[in-house]
Amino acid sequence: MTALKNEYQLKYKKQDPVVIDLLKGKVPPQAIDVEMAVLGAMMIDSKGCDECLLILKTADVFYDEKHKVIFEAISELYDSGSGVDILTVSQRLKTMGKLEVAGGDYYIISLSQKISSSAHIEFHSRILLQFYIKRRVILESSKLLSIAYDDDKDSLELLQQMSEVVDDISEISFSGRKSNTYAQMLDIIEKRIEFLTHQSEEELTGVHTGYKKLNLQTSGYQPGELIVVAARPGMGKTAYVLKTVIENAKKGDAIGFISLEMSAYQLVSRTVAIDTNFHLSQITKKGFEKAEYFTTFSKHKHRMKNYPILIDDSASSDVRDIIATARSWKRKEDIKLLIIDYLQLAGDSSKSGNREQEISSISRKMKLLAKELSIPVIVLSQLSRAVESRGSSRRPLLSDLRESGAIEQDADIVEFIYRADYYGYEVDPDIESIGANTEIIFAKYRGGAPFTAGICWVGDKTKFMDVEDYNLYQEEEETERVNKIQKNAPLPNMQPSDAFGNAKPTNWSIEDKTNTDDTPF
């Protein structure tokens, strides 16, 4: 009886889940002939090494073990500045103790005989890269399946690992530098000059800054630029960039906004206040005083629902997640601009040094992201307290960028927002003379000389405006105020006898019908 019981338990006991090997029964993606052609081209032409090693960064790109060893030997020779040919590769393999693993001298010679030139080595290298990416996808997917079958593994951790795998594999596809000849760049410059010569004030070569004065100075934020917008707390950094978001969204351009501070609800509330005449307090605190305001809001809501604005206000602040989100938005929605609010709240889990090194790493990755996606990336940043300690002037300087000088180094543009009235100072006469109350200081501008532009801060609406728009806004506000006073003014108290009080008596009668008054009848 005991024997039967043990046999039953052995047969029907709970089994561990079986993970199907994705490679079982199938040959992994590979191209052995192409591998041989690439290695042969590298050994017969030094130029082949230049092109190939920009694309192929690891020996794992090769499927055949012999080819991996040979590629390692070629890479070591290239890095050391030694010549690469059949003899030097053979000698290096002997030094490494891997000549036999590589197939011996006969196999190395046979590789060079399979190809006559390195004319197509870049094309062949990218073929190998494609097969390598496929093998990596298969391998990493198999690992993720094993984790998914493990009941002890957290599902959110699994999603995080999936995201990291996708990022790592995606980075492989960006291998290889894109270079242009000097002559090609001169042609590009000529076309840009022609465009700038004939463009109107409304035409921009880049993304709308949100402000007419800045557009004239910069022709918009250019693809690949890292723009840092910095100010002390309370200066209106978020309001400033939200105007940029709205102006581009009106044109139908998708904009990505990663908020590490405010919620999506707070951001959308601010966009409504900026793009309408409602006060922010009406939207977030008080509500509407009149029923007709709901009709007006409904019209604005219907219009603004078409704005292609993407907002991520998730709790994750790691730069890896920020980059993954931006890549996803670019791939799916083709965003034209990315905004991150704000830099000092971001983290980099890959860096274990001090905070300044971490910020430096984040700043550099944001610049590389802008180049990779070919869009402007605007990063908001806090300024240090050194601004507050200066007695004579509170205008920010590049040295005030908080926690890292690398921000200044990586940025193409550094903008400071300075409102003199915030500190109780008088507005600069040059700024006040054009009707502005806020200085936008381009402390660093790779596209030209640094400059300062004036715009207007409207405190009760919590938004920035161009001077021309602000003047029009004031006129409309004054007209509305006068109309409101007239509408609410009490009617004059008149007596019936006053109805014709201003009429003059006439000196004529029906009988003689003679008008003796000088007033024409």
XYZ file of C-alpha atoms in Angstrom:
521
model
C 0.000 0.000 0.000
C 2.820 2.343 0.879
C 4.551 1.543 -2.396
C 1.402 2.447 -4.373
C 1.058 5.717 -2.431
C 4.649 6.679 -3.138
C 4.221 5.831 -6.825
C 1.078 8.011 -6.992
C 2.816 10.971 -5.347
C 5.795 10.605 -7.629
C 3.576 10.532 -10.682
C 1.110 13.287 -9.793
C 3.108 15.585 -7.530
C 3.149 19.291 -8.413
C 5.586 19.833 -11.239
C 7.569 23.008 -11.880
C 6.380 24.859 -14.995
C 8.292 23.877 -18.091
C 9.708 26.784 -20.094
C 9.771 26.095 -23.801
C 13.169 26.787 -25.312
C 12.551 29.228 -28.152
C 15.614 27.939 -29.983
C 14.621 24.264 -29.792
C 14.246 22.787 -33.245
C 15.216 25.991 -35.014
C 18.493 27.444 -36.231
C 19.172 30.908 -34.759
C 19.255 33.780 -37.283
C 22.727 33.942 -38.809
C 24.709 34.700 -41.970
C 28.000 32.775 -41.899
C 28.966 33.733 -45.451
C 28.526 37.420 -44.640
C 30.593 36.999 -41.469
C 33.422 35.513 -43.536
C 33.181 38.356 -46.065
C 33.365 41.044 -43.357
C 36.388 39.504 -41.638
C 38.139 39.005 -44.985
C 37.507 42.638 -45.989
C 38.913 43.899 -42.682
C 42.154 41.970 -43.225
C 42.761 43.045 -46.824
C 41.847 46.739 -46.447
C 42.472 48.959 -43.416
C 39.602 51.221 -44.507
C 37.302 48.275 -43.975
C 38.223 48.273 -40.289
C 37.343 51.967 -40.004
C 33.816 51.448 -41.318
C 33.121 48.091 -39.711
C 34.230 48.953 -36.173
C 31.916 51.972 -36.111
C 28.979 49.599 -36.558
C 30.034 46.352 -34.870
C 30.905 47.021 -31.231
C 31.086 43.473 -29.870
C 32.291 40.061 -31.016
C 28.864 38.632 -30.137
C 27.593 40.071 -33.410
C 29.271 37.056 -35.032
C 27.498 33.716 -34.640
C 30.437 31.416 -35.422
C 32.834 31.008 -32.473
C 35.864 31.069 -34.792
C 34.731 34.401 -36.193
C 34.252 35.865 -32.699
C 37.859 35.094 -31.802
C 39.191 36.520 -35.076
C 37.153 39.712 -34.629
C 38.544 40.140 -31.096
C 42.098 39.872 -32.461
C 41.366 42.431 -35.213
C 39.774 44.832 -32.694
C 42.785 44.631 -30.367
C 45.170 45.320 -33.239
C 43.087 48.264 -34.410
C 42.806 49.786 -30.931
C 46.563 49.512 -30.389
C 47.278 51.253 -33.693
C 48.911 48.211 -35.251
C 48.338 47.249 -38.867
C 45.652 44.689 -39.612
C 46.445 41.946 -42.142
C 46.702 38.155 -42.332
C 50.113 37.998 -40.656
C 49.374 40.390 -37.790
C 46.034 38.734 -37.057
C 47.662 35.305 -37.015
C 50.398 36.546 -34.691
C 47.884 38.191 -32.349
C 45.856 34.965 -32.162
C 49.027 33.055 -31.243
C 49.711 35.599 -28.492
C 46.149 35.170 -27.254
C 46.542 31.380 -27.383
C 43.490 31.093 -29.629
C 44.936 30.383 -33.070
C 43.624 26.822 -33.098
C 40.200 27.974 -31.850
C 40.118 30.367 -34.819
C 40.697 27.515 -37.258
C 44.448 27.959 -37.757
C 46.419 29.861 -40.370
C 44.782 27.995 -43.251
C 41.293 29.217 -42.258
C 42.467 32.806 -41.805
C 44.040 32.779 -45.283
C 40.865 31.319 -46.777
C 38.825 34.263 -45.373
C 40.901 36.810 -47.299
C 40.496 34.806 -50.504
C 36.682 34.978 -50.398
C 36.523 38.696 -51.125
C 38.445 41.073 -53.370
C 37.676 44.449 -51.739
C 35.920 46.158 -48.810
C 33.557 48.113 -51.054
C 30.382 46.771 -49.428
C 31.615 46.203 -45.889
C 29.245 48.780 -44.317
C 26.240 47.108 -45.938
C 27.471 43.648 -44.880
C 28.138 44.845 -41.326
C 24.586 46.099 -40.969
C 23.270 42.728 -42.168
C 25.217 41.053 -39.358
C 23.826 43.631 -36.931
C 20.255 42.752 -37.931
C 20.829 39.038 -37.331
C 22.472 39.806 -34.003
C 19.480 41.893 -32.890
C 17.158 39.006 -33.757
C 19.265 36.573 -31.719
C 19.273 38.985 -28.787
C 15.486 39.328 -28.960
C 15.112 35.527 -28.913
C 17.548 35.114 -26.022
C 16.120 37.924 -23.870
C 12.535 36.818 -24.576
C 13.381 33.338 -23.369
C 14.779 34.785 -20.125
C 11.694 36.948 -19.627
C 9.431 33.932 -20.164
C 11.279 32.069 -17.415
C 10.775 34.996 -15.055
C 7.087 35.289 -16.018
C 6.508 31.648 -15.025
C 8.070 32.265 -11.603
C 5.290 33.017 -9.095
C 7.768 34.665 -6.717
C 8.702 37.356 -9.216
C 6.896 40.716 -9.036
C 5.055 41.653 -12.242
C 6.154 45.287 -12.035
C 9.769 44.142 -11.777
C 9.190 42.011 -14.868
C 7.862 45.033 -16.778
C 10.895 47.046 -15.693
C 13.230 44.332 -16.971
C 11.324 44.193 -20.264
C 11.744 47.938 -20.658
C 15.475 47.693 -19.967
C 15.861 44.872 -22.493
C 14.070 46.903 -25.178
C 16.263 49.919 -24.433
C 19.464 47.875 -24.594
C 18.509 46.256 -27.891
C 17.304 49.577 -29.323
C 20.675 51.162 -28.619
C 22.318 48.502 -30.808
C 20.402 49.740 -33.840
C 21.950 53.207 -33.455
C 25.488 51.894 -33.915
C 27.629 53.718 -36.417
C 28.169 57.437 -36.853
C 26.492 59.343 -39.638
C 29.074 61.557 -41.268
C 28.853 64.177 -43.996
C 31.597 65.483 -46.203
C 32.611 69.126 -45.981
C 31.148 69.711 -49.465
C 27.801 68.208 -48.437
C 27.631 70.485 -45.392
C 28.324 73.549 -47.560
C 25.331 72.583 -49.731
C 23.158 72.277 -46.626
C 24.325 75.677 -45.365
C 23.536 77.278 -48.730
C 19.970 75.899 -48.637
C 19.502 77.220 -45.096
C 20.737 80.680 -46.100
C 18.280 80.698 -49.012
C 15.455 79.746 -46.672
C 16.395 82.399 -44.108
C 16.684 85.057 -46.813
C 13.188 84.513 -48.162
C 11.342 83.473 -45.015
C 8.630 85.615 -43.503
C 8.445 86.422 -39.802
C 5.976 83.557 -39.327
C 8.242 80.948 -40.919
C 10.624 79.118 -38.604
C 13.441 76.681 -39.221
C 12.799 75.044 -35.859
C 10.083 74.548 -33.248
C 7.979 77.531 -32.095
C 9.430 79.005 -28.891
C 5.988 80.266 -27.889
C 7.077 83.917 -28.066
C 7.366 86.157 -31.148
C 10.420 88.059 -29.923
C 12.342 84.839 -29.293
C 11.293 83.416 -32.647
C 12.816 86.438 -34.397
C 16.080 85.960 -32.535
C 16.374 82.170 -32.859
C 14.073 81.107 -35.715
C 12.743 78.551 -33.243
C 14.327 75.773 -31.196
C 16.325 73.582 -33.576
C 16.310 69.752 -33.792
C 18.968 68.149 -31.595
C 19.267 71.149 -29.258
C 19.243 70.850 -25.482
C 17.574 73.927 -23.999
C 17.869 74.585 -20.267
C 15.287 76.982 -18.789
C 16.419 77.958 -15.301
C 15.061 80.238 -12.574
C 14.488 80.443 -8.850
C 11.273 78.912 -7.459
C 8.207 81.069 -8.090
C 9.524 82.747 -11.246
C 7.140 80.790 -13.483
C 9.307 78.199 -15.246
C 6.427 75.815 -15.890
C 4.100 78.586 -17.064
C 6.821 79.818 -19.409
C 7.285 76.460 -21.191
C 3.556 75.669 -21.216
C 3.093 78.639 -23.549
C 5.623 76.920 -25.838
C 3.623 73.698 -25.599
C 0.326 75.381 -26.481
C 1.641 77.342 -29.468
C 3.074 74.174 -31.024
C -0.017 72.116 -30.206
C -2.140 74.704 -32.033
C -0.149 73.889 -35.176
C -0.890 70.192 -34.721
C 2.633 69.196 -33.609
C 2.768 66.474 -30.955
C 4.523 67.592 -27.759
C 5.766 65.369 -24.943
C 5.782 66.702 -21.355
C 7.380 64.616 -18.589
C 6.457 66.160 -15.242
C 8.405 65.074 -12.176
C 6.766 67.741 -9.997
C 3.184 68.611 -10.992
C 0.330 66.226 -11.707
C -1.344 66.018 -15.107
C -4.417 67.713 -13.591
C -2.341 70.708 -12.464
C -0.617 71.011 -15.842
C -3.837 70.850 -17.850
C -5.471 73.395 -15.537
C -2.599 75.770 -16.222
C -2.871 75.285 -19.984
C -6.540 76.272 -19.811
C -5.662 79.457 -17.892
C -2.886 80.259 -20.391
C -4.935 79.614 -23.524
C -8.131 81.346 -22.352
C -9.110 84.439 -20.356
C -10.065 82.432 -17.278
C -8.123 82.957 -14.078
C -6.299 79.926 -12.691
C -8.137 80.411 -9.387
C -11.479 80.049 -11.202
C -10.358 76.684 -12.577
C -8.760 75.286 -9.427
C -10.355 77.056 -6.448
C -13.425 79.275 -6.923
C -15.375 77.997 -9.891
C -17.437 80.240 -12.194
C -19.474 83.194 -10.967
C -21.824 83.229 -13.969
C -23.652 80.489 -15.829
C -22.548 81.804 -19.231
C -18.920 81.057 -18.286
C -19.715 77.348 -18.554
C -20.751 77.858 -22.181
C -17.499 79.676 -22.893
C -15.469 76.974 -21.156
C -17.261 74.266 -23.138
C -16.249 75.948 -26.402
C -12.630 76.156 -25.292
C -12.679 72.536 -24.135
C -13.975 71.369 -27.506
C -11.162 73.288 -29.235
C -8.372 72.235 -26.885
C -9.288 68.540 -26.964
C -7.572 68.390 -30.352
C -4.207 69.475 -28.930
C -1.711 66.571 -29.362
C -0.118 67.025 -25.930
C 1.260 63.924 -24.191
C 1.795 64.107 -20.412
C 3.637 61.628 -18.209
C 3.313 62.378 -14.498
C 4.246 58.906 -13.261
C 6.217 58.459 -10.070
C 9.321 57.109 -11.798
C 12.056 59.716 -12.138
C 14.927 57.534 -13.343
C 16.561 58.851 -16.502
C 16.272 55.390 -18.083
C 12.471 55.563 -17.818
C 12.459 59.126 -19.150
C 14.460 58.061 -22.202
C 12.245 55.012 -22.789
C 9.099 57.167 -22.631
C 10.562 59.723 -25.046
C 11.561 57.026 -27.543
C 8.097 55.497 -27.357
C 6.427 58.876 -27.965
C 8.729 59.583 -30.900
C 8.039 56.191 -32.452
C 4.263 56.200 -31.924
C 3.297 59.897 -31.985
C 6.290 61.525 -33.738
C 6.711 64.212 -31.075
C 8.422 67.403 -32.235
C 9.452 68.635 -28.791
C 10.156 67.086 -25.379
C 9.961 68.972 -22.067
C 11.201 67.639 -18.712
C 10.144 69.417 -15.514
C 12.565 69.466 -13.800
C 16.209 68.262 -13.899
C 17.017 68.177 -10.174
C 14.124 65.769 -9.515
C 15.472 63.198 -11.975
C 17.785 60.359 -10.952
C 20.230 58.001 -12.600
C 20.350 54.533 -11.035
C 23.382 53.644 -13.150
C 25.522 56.190 -11.293
C 26.677 55.493 -7.766
C 28.788 58.635 -7.278
C 27.818 61.933 -5.691
C 24.837 64.024 -6.742
C 26.886 66.321 -8.973
C 28.158 63.344 -10.995
C 24.601 62.017 -11.246
C 23.271 65.338 -12.577
C 26.174 65.484 -15.031
C 25.252 62.035 -16.330
C 21.568 62.985 -16.685
C 22.457 66.204 -18.489
C 24.682 64.360 -20.955
C 22.032 61.723 -21.625
C 19.440 64.412 -22.322
C 21.743 65.975 -24.913
C 22.329 62.594 -26.557
C 18.568 61.957 -26.515
C 17.936 65.224 -28.351
C 20.437 64.218 -31.033
C 19.089 60.676 -31.274
C 15.441 61.730 -31.698
C 16.389 64.848 -33.702
C 14.078 67.083 -31.668
C 14.636 69.941 -29.217
C 14.637 68.840 -25.580
C 13.766 71.499 -22.996
C 14.884 70.760 -19.447
C 13.760 72.962 -16.565
C 16.322 73.562 -13.840
C 16.541 75.177 -10.441
C 19.085 77.868 -9.609
C 21.184 77.828 -6.465
C 20.520 80.110 -3.491
C 23.528 82.185 -4.491
C 21.108 84.338 -6.486
C 19.293 85.368 -3.305
C 22.507 86.252 -1.478
C 23.630 88.850 -4.012
C 22.610 92.248 -2.759
C 23.143 94.513 -5.750
C 21.428 92.440 -8.429
C 19.482 89.219 -8.432
C 19.951 88.556 -12.135
C 21.071 84.926 -12.491
C 24.439 83.902 -13.897
C 25.618 80.663 -15.501
C 27.501 79.883 -12.293
C 24.142 79.776 -10.485
C 23.039 76.579 -12.241
C 22.411 74.213 -9.378
C 24.524 71.118 -8.654
C 26.536 70.866 -11.848
C 28.564 72.869 -14.325
C 27.975 70.046 -16.814
C 24.512 71.480 -17.471
C 26.108 74.596 -18.926
C 28.534 72.463 -20.926
C 25.911 70.175 -22.481
C 23.250 72.806 -23.179
C 22.988 74.554 -26.533
C 20.819 77.261 -24.956
C 20.594 78.386 -21.344
C 17.661 80.702 -20.621
C 17.069 82.524 -17.359
C 13.717 83.985 -16.310
C 14.135 87.172 -14.288
C 11.292 89.286 -12.867
C 12.636 92.342 -11.054
C 9.302 93.079 -9.343
C 9.500 89.648 -7.678
C 12.325 91.046 -5.538
C 10.800 94.507 -5.247
C 13.284 96.042 -7.709
C 12.502 98.414 -10.529
C 12.252 96.944 -14.008
C 15.215 97.608 -16.279
C 14.525 100.842 -18.259
C 15.268 99.182 -21.611
C 12.789 96.393 -20.839
C 10.181 98.756 -19.404
C 10.434 101.061 -22.426
C 8.947 98.363 -24.682
C 6.155 97.629 -22.216
C 7.651 94.437 -20.767
C 8.142 93.467 -17.118
C 10.132 90.217 -17.446
C 13.600 89.513 -18.825
C 14.351 86.309 -20.719
C 18.131 86.125 -20.568
C 19.836 83.910 -23.147
C 23.034 83.511 -21.118
C 24.338 80.855 -23.502
C 23.323 80.596 -27.132
C 25.322 78.438 -29.523
C 23.352 79.811 -32.450
C 24.658 83.346 -31.945
C 25.552 85.970 -29.358
C 23.798 85.951 -25.944
C 20.890 88.404 -25.700
C 18.017 89.520 -23.491
C 14.379 89.777 -24.599
C 11.405 91.320 -22.828
C 8.016 89.677 -22.311
C 5.114 90.247 -19.922
C 4.107 88.323 -16.822
C 0.377 88.427 -16.044
C 0.184 87.444 -12.395
C -3.581 87.062 -12.018
C -3.673 84.729 -15.036
C -0.385 82.984 -14.123
C 1.006 83.229 -17.643
C 3.547 84.968 -19.845
C 2.617 86.914 -22.965
C 4.263 88.800 -25.797
C 4.196 92.588 -25.303
C 1.839 93.087 -28.267
C -0.581 90.473 -26.974
C -0.382 91.921 -23.479
C -1.299 95.404 -24.735
C -4.274 93.968 -26.605
C -5.237 92.015 -23.508
C -5.192 95.192 -21.404
C -7.394 97.003 -23.930
C -9.912 94.163 -23.863
C -9.854 94.112 -20.060
C -10.460 97.871 -19.920
C -13.312 97.660 -22.445
C -14.895 94.847 -20.460
C -14.510 96.835 -17.227
C -16.191 99.934 -18.725
C -19.018 97.863 -20.186
C -19.528 96.189 -16.832
C -19.738 99.586 -15.060
C -22.189 100.933 -17.605
C -24.292 97.808 -17.472
C -24.532 97.913 -13.675
C -25.031 101.715 -13.390
C -28.515 102.734 -12.053
C -30.963 104.397 -14.465
C -31.494 108.181 -13.938
C -34.589 109.167 -11.899
C -36.655 111.323 -14.329
C -40.009 113.001 -13.893
C -42.611 112.979 -16.690
C -42.213 116.720 -16.986
C -38.481 116.260 -17.661
C -39.130 114.261 -20.817
C -39.297 117.440 -22.942
C -37.300 119.662 -20.642
C -34.788 120.568 -23.333
C -37.362 121.433 -25.991
C -37.737 125.085 -26.885
C -41.218 126.731 -26.873
C -42.588 127.613 -30.253
C -44.202 131.003 -31.148
C -46.629 129.947 -33.793
C -50.287 129.023 -33.896
C -52.554 126.952 -36.064
C -54.404 130.004 -37.172
C -51.586 131.985 -38.753
C -49.126 129.016 -39.188
C -46.293 131.516 -38.955
C -43.088 130.315 -37.371
C -41.462 133.204 -35.548
C -38.720 131.025 -33.988
C -35.316 130.880 -35.664
C -35.190 127.091 -35.202
C -35.981 125.289 -38.476
C -39.213 123.295 -38.372
